[in-house]
Coordinates of C-alpha atoms and ligand atoms in Angstrom, one line a residue:
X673 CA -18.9 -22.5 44.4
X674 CA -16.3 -22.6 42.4
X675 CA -11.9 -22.7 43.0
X676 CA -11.6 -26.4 44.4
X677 CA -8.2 -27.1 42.1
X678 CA -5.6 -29.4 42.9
X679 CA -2.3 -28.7 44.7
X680 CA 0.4 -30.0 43.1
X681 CA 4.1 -28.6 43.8
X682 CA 2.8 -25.8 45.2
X683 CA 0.6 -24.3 42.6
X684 CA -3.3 -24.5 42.4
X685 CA -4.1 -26.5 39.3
X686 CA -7.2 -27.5 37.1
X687 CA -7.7 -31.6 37.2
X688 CA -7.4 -33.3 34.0
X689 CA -11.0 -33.8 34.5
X690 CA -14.0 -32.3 36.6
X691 CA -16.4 -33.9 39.2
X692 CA -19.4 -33.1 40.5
X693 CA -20.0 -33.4 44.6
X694 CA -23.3 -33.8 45.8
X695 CA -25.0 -32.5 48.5
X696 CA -26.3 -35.9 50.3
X697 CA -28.9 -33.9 52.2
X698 CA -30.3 -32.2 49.2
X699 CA -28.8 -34.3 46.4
X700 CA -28.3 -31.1 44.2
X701 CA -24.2 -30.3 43.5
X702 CA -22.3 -28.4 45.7
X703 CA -19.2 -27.7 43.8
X704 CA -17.8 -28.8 40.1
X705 CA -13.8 -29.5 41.4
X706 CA -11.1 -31.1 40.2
X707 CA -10.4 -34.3 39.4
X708 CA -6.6 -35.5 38.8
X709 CA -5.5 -38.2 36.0
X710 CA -3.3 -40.5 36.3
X711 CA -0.7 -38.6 34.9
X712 CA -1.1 -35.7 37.6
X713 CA -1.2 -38.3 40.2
X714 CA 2.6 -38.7 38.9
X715 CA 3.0 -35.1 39.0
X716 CA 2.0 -34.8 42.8
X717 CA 4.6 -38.3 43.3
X718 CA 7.4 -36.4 41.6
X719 CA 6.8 -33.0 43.3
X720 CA 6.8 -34.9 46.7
X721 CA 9.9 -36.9 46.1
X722 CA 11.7 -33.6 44.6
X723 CA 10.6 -31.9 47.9
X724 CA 11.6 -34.8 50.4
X725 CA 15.5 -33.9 50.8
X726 CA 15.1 -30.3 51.7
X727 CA 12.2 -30.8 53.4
X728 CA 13.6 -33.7 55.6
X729 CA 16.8 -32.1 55.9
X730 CA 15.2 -29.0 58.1
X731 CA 14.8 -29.3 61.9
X732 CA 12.0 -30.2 63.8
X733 CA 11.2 -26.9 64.8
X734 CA 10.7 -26.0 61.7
X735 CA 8.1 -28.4 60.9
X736 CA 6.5 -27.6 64.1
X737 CA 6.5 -24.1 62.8
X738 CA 5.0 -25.4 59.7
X739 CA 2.1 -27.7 61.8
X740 CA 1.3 -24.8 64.0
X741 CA 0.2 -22.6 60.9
X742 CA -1.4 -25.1 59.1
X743 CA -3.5 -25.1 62.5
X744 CA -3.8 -21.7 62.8
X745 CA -4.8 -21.3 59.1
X746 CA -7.7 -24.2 60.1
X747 CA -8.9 -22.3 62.3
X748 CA -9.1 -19.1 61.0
X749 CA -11.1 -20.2 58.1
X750 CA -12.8 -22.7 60.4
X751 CA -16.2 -21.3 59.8
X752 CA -16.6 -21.7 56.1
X753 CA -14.3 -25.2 56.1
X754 CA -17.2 -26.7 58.7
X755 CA -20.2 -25.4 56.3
X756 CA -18.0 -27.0 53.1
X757 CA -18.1 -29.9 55.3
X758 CA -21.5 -29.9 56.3
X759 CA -22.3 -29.3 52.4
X760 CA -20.7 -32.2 51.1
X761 CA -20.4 -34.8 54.1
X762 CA -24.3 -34.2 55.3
X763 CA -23.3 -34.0 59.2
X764 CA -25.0 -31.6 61.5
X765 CA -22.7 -27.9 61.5
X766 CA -22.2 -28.0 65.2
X767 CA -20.3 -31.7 64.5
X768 CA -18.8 -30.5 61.3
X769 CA -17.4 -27.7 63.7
X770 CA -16.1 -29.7 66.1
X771 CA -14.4 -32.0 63.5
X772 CA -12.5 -28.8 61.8
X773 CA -11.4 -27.2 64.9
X774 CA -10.3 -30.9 66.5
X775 CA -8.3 -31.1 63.1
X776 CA -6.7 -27.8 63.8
X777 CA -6.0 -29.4 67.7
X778 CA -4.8 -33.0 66.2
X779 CA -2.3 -30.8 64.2
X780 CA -1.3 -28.9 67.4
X781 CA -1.0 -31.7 69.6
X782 CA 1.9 -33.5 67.3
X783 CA 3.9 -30.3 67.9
X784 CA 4.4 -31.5 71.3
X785 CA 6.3 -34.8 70.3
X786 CA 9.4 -35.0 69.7
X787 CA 11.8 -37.6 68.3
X788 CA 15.2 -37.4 70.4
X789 CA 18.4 -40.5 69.8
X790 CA 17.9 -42.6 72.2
X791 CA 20.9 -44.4 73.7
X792 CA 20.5 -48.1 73.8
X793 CA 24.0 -48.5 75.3
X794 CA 26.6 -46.3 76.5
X795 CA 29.5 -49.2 77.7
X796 CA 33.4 -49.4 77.4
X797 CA 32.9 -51.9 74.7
X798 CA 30.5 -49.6 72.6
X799 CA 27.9 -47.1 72.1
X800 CA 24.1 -47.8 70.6
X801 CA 21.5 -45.4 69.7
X802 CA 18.5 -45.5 67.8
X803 CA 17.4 -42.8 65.3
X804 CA 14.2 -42.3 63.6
X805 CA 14.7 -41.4 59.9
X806 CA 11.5 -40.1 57.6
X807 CA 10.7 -42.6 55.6
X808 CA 10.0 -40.3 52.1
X809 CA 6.8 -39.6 50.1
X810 CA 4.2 -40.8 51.9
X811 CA 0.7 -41.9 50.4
X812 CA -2.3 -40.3 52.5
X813 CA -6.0 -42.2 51.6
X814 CA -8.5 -41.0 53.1
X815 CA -12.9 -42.2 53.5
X816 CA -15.7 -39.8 53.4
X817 CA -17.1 -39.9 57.1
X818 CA -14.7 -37.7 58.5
X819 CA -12.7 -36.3 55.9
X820 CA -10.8 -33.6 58.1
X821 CA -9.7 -35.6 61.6
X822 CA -8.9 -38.8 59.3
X823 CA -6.4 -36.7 57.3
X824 CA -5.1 -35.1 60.3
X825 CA -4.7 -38.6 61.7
X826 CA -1.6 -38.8 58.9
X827 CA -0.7 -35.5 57.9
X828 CA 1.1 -33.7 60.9
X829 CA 3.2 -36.8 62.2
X830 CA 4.2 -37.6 58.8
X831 CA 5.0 -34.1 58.3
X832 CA 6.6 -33.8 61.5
X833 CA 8.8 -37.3 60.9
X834 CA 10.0 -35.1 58.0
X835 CA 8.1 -36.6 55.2
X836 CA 6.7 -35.3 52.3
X837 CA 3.0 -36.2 51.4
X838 CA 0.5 -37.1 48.1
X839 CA -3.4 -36.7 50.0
X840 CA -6.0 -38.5 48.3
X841 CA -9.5 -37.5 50.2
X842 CA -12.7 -39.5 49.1
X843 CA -14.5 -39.4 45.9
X844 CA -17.7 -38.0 47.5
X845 CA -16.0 -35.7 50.2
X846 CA -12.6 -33.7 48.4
X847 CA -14.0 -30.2 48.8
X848 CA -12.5 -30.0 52.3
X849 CA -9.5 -31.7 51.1
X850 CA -8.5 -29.6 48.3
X851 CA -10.1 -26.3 49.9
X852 CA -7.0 -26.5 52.7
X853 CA -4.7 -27.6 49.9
X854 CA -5.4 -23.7 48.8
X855 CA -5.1 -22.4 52.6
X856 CA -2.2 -24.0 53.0
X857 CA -0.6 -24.1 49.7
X858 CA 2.2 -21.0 51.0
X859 CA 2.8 -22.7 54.5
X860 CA 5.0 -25.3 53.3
X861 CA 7.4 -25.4 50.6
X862 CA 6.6 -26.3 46.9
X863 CA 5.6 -30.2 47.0
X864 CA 5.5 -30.5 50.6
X865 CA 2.2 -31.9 50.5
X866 CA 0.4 -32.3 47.7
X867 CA -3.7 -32.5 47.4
X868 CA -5.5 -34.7 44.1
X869 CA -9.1 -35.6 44.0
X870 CA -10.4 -38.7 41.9
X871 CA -13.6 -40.7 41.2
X872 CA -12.5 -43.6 43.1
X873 CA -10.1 -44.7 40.7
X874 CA -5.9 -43.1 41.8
X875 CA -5.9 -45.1 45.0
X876 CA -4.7 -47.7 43.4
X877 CA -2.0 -46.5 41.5
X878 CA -0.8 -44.3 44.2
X879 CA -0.7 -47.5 46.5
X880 CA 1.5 -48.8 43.7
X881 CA 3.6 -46.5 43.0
X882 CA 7.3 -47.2 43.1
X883 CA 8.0 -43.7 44.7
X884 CA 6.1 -43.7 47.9
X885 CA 7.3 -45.4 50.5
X886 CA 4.2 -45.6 52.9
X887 CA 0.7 -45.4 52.4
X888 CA -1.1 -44.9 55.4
X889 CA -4.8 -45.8 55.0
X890 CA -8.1 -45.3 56.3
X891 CA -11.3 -46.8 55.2
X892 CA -13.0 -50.1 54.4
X893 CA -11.2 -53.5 55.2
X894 CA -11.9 -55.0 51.3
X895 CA -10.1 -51.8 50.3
X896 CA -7.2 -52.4 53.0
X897 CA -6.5 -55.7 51.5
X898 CA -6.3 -54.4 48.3
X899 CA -3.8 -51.7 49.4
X900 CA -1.8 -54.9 51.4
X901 CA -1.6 -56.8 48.0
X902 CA -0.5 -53.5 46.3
X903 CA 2.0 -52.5 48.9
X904 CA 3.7 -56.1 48.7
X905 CA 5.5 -55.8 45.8
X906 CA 7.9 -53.0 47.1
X907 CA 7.6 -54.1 50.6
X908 CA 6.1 -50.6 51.4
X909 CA 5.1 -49.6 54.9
X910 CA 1.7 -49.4 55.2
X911 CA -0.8 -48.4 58.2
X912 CA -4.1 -49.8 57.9
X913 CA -7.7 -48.6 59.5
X914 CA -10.1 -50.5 58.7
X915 CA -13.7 -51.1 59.1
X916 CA -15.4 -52.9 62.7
X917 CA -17.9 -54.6 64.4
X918 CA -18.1 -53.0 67.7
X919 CA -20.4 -54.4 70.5
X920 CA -21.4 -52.7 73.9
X921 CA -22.1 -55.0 76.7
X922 CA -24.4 -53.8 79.2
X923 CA -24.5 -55.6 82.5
X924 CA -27.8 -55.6 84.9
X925 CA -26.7 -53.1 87.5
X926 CA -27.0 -50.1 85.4
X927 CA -29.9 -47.6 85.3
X928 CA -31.7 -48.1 81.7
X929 CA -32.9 -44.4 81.8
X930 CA -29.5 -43.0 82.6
X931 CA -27.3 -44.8 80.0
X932 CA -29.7 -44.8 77.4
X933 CA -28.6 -41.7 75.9
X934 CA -25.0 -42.2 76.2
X935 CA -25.7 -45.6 74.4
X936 CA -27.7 -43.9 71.7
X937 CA -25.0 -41.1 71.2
X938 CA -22.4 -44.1 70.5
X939 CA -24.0 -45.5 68.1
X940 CA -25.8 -42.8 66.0
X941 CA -23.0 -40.2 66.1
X942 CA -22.4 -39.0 62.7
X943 CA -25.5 -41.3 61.4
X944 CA -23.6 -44.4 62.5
X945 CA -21.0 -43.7 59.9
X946 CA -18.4 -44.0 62.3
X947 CA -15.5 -46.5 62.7
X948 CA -15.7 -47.0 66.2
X949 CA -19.5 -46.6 66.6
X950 CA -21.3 -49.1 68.7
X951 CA -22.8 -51.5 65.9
X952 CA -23.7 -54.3 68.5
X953 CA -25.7 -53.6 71.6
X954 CA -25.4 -56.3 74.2
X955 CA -27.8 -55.9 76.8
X956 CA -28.6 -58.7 79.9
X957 CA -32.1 -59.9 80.2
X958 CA -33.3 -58.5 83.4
X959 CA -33.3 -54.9 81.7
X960 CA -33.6 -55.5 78.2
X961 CA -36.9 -54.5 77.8
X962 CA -36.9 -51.1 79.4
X963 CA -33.4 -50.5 77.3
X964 CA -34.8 -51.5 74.3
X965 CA -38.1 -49.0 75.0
X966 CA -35.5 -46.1 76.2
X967 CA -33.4 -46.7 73.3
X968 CA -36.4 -46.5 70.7
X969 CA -38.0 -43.3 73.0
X970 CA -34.0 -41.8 71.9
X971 CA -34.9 -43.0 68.3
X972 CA -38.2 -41.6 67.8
X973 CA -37.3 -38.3 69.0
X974 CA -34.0 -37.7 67.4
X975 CA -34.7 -34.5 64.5
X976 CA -32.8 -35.5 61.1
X977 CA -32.7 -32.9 59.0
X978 CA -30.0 -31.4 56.8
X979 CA -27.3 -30.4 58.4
X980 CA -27.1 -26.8 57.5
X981 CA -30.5 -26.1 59.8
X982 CA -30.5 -25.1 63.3
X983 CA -31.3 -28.2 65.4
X984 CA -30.6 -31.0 63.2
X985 CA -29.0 -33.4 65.8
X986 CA -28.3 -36.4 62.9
X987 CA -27.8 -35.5 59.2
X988 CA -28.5 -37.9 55.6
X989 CA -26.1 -41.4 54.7
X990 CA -23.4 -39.6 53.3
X991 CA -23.5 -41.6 49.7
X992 CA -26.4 -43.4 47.7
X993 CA -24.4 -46.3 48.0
X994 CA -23.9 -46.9 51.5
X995 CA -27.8 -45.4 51.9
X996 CA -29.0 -48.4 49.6
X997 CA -26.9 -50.7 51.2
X998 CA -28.1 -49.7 54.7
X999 CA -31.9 -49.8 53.2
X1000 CA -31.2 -53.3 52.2
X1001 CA -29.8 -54.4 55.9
X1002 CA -32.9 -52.7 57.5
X1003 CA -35.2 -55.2 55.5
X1004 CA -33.0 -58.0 56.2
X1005 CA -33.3 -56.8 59.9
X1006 CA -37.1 -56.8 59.9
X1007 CA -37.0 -60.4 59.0
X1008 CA -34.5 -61.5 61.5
X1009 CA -35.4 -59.3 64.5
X1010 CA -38.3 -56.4 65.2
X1011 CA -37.8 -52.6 64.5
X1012 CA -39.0 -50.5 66.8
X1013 CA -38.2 -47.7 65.7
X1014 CA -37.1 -45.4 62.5
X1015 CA -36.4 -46.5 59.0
X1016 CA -36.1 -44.7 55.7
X1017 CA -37.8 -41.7 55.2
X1018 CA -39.0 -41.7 52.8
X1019 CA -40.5 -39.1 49.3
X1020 CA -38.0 -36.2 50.3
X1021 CA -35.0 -35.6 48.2
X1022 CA -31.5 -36.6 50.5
X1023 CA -30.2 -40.0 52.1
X1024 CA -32.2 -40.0 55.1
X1025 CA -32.4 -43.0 57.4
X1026 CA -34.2 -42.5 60.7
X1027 CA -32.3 -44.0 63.5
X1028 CA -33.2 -47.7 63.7
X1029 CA -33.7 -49.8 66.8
X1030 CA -34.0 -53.5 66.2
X1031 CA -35.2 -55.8 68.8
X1032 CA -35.1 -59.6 69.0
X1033 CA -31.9 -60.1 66.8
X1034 CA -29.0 -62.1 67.5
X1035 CA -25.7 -63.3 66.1
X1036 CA -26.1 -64.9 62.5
X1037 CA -28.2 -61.9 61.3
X1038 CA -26.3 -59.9 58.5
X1039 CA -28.0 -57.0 60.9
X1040 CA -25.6 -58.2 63.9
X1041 CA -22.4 -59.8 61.8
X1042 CA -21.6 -57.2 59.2
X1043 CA -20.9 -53.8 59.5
X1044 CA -23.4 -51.8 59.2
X1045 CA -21.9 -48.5 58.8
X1046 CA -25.1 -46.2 59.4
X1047 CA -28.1 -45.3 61.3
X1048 CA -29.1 -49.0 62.5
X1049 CA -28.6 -50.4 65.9
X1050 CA -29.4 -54.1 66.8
X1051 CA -29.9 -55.0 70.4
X1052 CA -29.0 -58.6 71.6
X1053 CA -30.2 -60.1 75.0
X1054 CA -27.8 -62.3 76.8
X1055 CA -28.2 -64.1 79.8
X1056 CA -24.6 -65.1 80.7
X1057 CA -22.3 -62.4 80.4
X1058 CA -19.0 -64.1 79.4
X1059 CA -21.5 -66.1 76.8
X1060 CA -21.9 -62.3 75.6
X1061 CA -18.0 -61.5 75.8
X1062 CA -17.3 -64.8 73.3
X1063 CA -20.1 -63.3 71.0
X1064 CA -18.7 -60.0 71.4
X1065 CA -15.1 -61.7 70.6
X1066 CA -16.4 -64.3 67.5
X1067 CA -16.1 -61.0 65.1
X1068 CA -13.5 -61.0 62.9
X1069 CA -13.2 -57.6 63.3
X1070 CA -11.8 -55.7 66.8
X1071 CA -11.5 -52.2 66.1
X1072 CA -12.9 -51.2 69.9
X1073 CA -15.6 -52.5 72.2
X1074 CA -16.9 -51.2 75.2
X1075 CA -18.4 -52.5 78.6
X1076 CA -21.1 -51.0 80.9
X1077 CA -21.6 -51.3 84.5
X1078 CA -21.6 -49.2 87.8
X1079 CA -19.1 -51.8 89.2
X1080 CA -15.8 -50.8 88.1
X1081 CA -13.5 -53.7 89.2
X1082 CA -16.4 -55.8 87.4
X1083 CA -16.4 -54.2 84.2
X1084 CA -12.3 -53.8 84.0
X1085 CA -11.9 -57.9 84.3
X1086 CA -14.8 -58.0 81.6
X1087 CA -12.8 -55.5 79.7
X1088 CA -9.3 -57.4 80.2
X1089 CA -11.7 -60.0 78.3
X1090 CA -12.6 -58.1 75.2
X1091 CA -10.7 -58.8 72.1
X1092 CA -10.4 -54.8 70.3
X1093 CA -7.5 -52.5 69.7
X1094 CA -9.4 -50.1 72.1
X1095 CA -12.0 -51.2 75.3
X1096 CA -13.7 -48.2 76.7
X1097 CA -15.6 -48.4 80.5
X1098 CA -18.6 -46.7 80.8
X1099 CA -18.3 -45.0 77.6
X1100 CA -17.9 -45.8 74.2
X1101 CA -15.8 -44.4 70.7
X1102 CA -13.7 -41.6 72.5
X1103 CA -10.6 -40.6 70.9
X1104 CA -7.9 -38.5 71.5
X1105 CA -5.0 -37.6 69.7
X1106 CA -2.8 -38.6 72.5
X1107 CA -3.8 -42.1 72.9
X1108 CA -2.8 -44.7 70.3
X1109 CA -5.5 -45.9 68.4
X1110 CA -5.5 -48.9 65.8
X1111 CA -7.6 -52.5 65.4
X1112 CA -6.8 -55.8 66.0
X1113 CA -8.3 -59.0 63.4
X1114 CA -9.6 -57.2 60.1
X1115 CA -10.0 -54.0 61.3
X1116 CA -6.8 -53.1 60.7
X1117 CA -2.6 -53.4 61.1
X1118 CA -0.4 -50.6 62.8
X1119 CA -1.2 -47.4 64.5
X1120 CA -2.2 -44.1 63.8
X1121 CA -2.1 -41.2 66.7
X1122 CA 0.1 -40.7 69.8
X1123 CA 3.6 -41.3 69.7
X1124 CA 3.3 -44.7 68.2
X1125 CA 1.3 -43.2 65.6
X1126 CA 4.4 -40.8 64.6
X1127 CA 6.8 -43.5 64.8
X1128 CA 4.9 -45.3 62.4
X1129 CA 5.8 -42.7 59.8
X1130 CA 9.7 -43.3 60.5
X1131 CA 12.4 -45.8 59.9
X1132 CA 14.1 -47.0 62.6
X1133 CA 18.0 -47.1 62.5
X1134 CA 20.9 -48.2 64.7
X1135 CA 23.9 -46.6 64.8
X1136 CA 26.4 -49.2 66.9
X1137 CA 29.5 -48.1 67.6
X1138 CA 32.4 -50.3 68.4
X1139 CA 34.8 -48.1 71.6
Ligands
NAD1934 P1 -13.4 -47.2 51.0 O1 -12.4 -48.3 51.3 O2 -14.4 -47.5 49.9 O3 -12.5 -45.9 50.5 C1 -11.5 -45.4 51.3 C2 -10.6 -44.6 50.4 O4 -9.8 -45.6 49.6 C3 -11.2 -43.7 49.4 O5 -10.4 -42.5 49.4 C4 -11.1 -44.4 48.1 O6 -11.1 -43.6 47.0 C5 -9.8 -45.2 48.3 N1 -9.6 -46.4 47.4 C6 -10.6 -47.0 46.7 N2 -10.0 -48.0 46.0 C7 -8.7 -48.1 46.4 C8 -7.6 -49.0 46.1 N3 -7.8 -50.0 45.3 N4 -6.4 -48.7 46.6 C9 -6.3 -47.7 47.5 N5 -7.3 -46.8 47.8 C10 -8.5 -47.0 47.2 O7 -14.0 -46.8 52.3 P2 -15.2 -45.8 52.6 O8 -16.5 -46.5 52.1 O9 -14.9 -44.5 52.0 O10 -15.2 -45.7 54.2 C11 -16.0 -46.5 55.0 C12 -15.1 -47.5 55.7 O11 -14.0 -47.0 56.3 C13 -15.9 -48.3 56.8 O12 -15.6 -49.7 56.7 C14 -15.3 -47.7 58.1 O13 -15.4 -48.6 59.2 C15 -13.9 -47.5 57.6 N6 -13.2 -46.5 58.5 C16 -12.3 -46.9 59.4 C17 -11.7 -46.1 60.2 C18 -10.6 -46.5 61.2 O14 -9.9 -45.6 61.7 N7 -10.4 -47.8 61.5 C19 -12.1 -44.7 60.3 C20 -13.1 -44.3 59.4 C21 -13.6 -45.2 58.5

């Protein structure tokens, strides 16, 4: 494959340098592309900052207009952008699919906001309104788990607040990335957006960088500090998604063999490499046995496989990295707990990890405390459920949780208890582009989506007039 240049005020151009991207299911390359130095990470800054009064100075129509083609342009390429992203992010096509046409429908659904004056005040003494101003370039950084819905997390609100945008994808996953850079390079106006790729080694100067005003972040929380301490200097805005802990608590009155699968889908969605994935299973003693042997039945039969072939339900790690670091918490596990089922596969080329059911853990494990960030899911039994919700709590994470019961009112006042940006009933890590989304403790500061999530991408000012 080859094309896969960078777009930088509005023309396709070779990096500075090449990369290679890997196919993680097959660990051959999948495309030589661009990589950007640090002198065309300037070039992408200035092009953005040349294009931010023109750009900010049309009306929200417009940029609706603008949005709505970038989706329609999604979508009609949405075949091949879901097998790029199968290629170089290892997930199943039917998910890869889903995630391209979902980005095309994030994109859509901010064409529905608006961002009218509001007036504060309308008295004989004086009039108060409250305008939101774009802010200017805006820094997007993006991880390699889901590469298309993160970006379109940041890239139609800001666009829509009337900012202009730098998009940094992840080293392992820019193919996507700087593919749509191409689609939509005549949509918007030269240095609109911009697209660079880079081994891991622009985030920081485009975090530091005295002409973007907001960097809006998603990926791990030792990264997000990093982009805090870089921000500081110029006082920059910055929106922070960060890694997370969550735990499930399951209460005795449900029926093992019926939430079973929903639990399992939770937690091994995208090989675990989720966010929001369930990463803590809390399940009350009077069933844990059966929904440990349901979970492991789930485990055993799950087909992994490269995503590219019909049927694979879960596809590879996406990077040698996190697949040795997840090999090194699945030994840990078997020394603090019992796995009942999966673990590495292993003499085949790719980052497979079978899905992984550990037994007999509890809190204090590495297995149970850190992130795991993959195909590993460690089930605690509790006796006492609001000892469970203070476990549950004692993370310094709280990027979403969830509780499980057939008794509603039960599981709402358990939920009220929860400490998490999001608590879901009865079902775990659903998002929505309508429904603010962002994590409490380390897992992160601000919030991304719904109309909070566009606001976050604006200034707020006052105009107060005396009468
Ligand atoms: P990462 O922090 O290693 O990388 C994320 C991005 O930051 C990449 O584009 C990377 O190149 C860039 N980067 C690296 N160094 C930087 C620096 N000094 N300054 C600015 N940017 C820099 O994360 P990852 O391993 O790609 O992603 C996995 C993590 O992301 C997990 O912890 C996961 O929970 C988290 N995540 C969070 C959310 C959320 O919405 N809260 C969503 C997806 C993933």
């Amino acid at each position: 494959m080859s094309g896969f240049k960078l777009l930088i005020n509005g023309e396709l151009v070779d990096g500075d340098m090449t990369m290679d991207v890997v196919n993680p299911a097959t660990e051959k390359t999948v495309a030589t592309c661009a990589r950007a130095s640090e002198d065309q990470l300037n070039q992408a800054v200035a092009a953005a900052k040349a294009a931010f009064p023109a750009w900010s100075a049309t009306s929200i129509d417009e940029r609706k207009k603008a949005i709505n083609a970038i989706a329609d342009v999604i979508e009609a390429n949405g075949e091949e952008l879901a097998r790029l992203l199968t290629q170089e992010q290892g997930k199943p096509l039917a998910d890869a699919t889903g995630e391209v046409f979902g980005t095309a429908a994030f994109f859509r659904y901010f064409t529905s906001l608006d961002m009218p004056i509001k007036v504060l005040e309308d008295s004989d003494g004086r009039r108060v309104e409250a305008h939101r101003k774009p802010l200017g370039v805006i820094g997007a950084i993006v991880p390699w788990n889901f590469p298309m819905i993160l970006m379109a997390f940041k890239l139609p609100p800001a666009l829509l607040a009337g900012n202009t945008v730098v998009l940094k994808p992840a080293p392992t996953t820019p193919l996507t990335s700087l593919r749509l850079g191409e689609l939509i390079k005549d949509i918007l106006p030269a240095g609109v957006v911009n697209v660079i790729a880079d081994a891991n080694d622009l985030g920081a100067p485009l975090t530091a960088h005295p002409d973007v005003r907001k960097i809006s972040f998603t990926g791990s929380t030792a990264t997000g500090a990093k982009v805090m301490a870089g921000a500081a200097g110029l006082l920059k805005r910055i929106t922070l998604e960060l890694g997370g802990n969550d735990a499930g608590i399951v209460l005795e009155d449900v029926n093992p063999k019926e939430t079973a699968p929903l639990l399992f889908a939770s937690a091994f969605q995208n090989s675990g490499q989720v966010c929001i994935a369930m990463k803590r299973l809390y399940v009350h003693e009077s069933i844990y046995d059966e929904m440990c042997d349901e979970l492991a039945t789930l485990a055993d039969a799950a087909i992994i496989g490269d995503g590219l072939e019909q049927g694979t339900q879960l596809g590879p790690l996406q990077n040698k990295m996190q697949f040795e670091k997840v090999k090194e918490l699945i030994e840990d596990a078997g020394k603090t707990g019992k796995i009942i089922a999966g673990g590495v596969v292993p003499d085949q080329p790719g980052y497979f990890i079978r899905p992984t059911i550990v037994r007999d853990v509890t809190d204090g494990s590495r297995i149970v405390d850190e992130e795991q960030f993959g195909p590993v899911l460690p089930i605690i039994k509790y006796s006492d459920v609001d000892d469970a919700v203070a476990r549950a709590n004692s993370s310094p994470y709280g990027l979403g949780g969830s509780v499980w019961s057939s008794d509603t009112d039960r599981a709402y006042a358990l939920a009220d208890k929860m400490e998490a940006g999001t608590i879901w009933v009865n079902k775990h890590a659903e998002l929505d582009p309508s429904i603010p989304f962002g994590g409490a403790g380390m897992s992160g500061l601000g919030t991304e989506l719904g109309a909070d999530g566009l606001e976050e991408f604006t200034q707020l000012k006052i105009i107060n007039m005396a009468k």
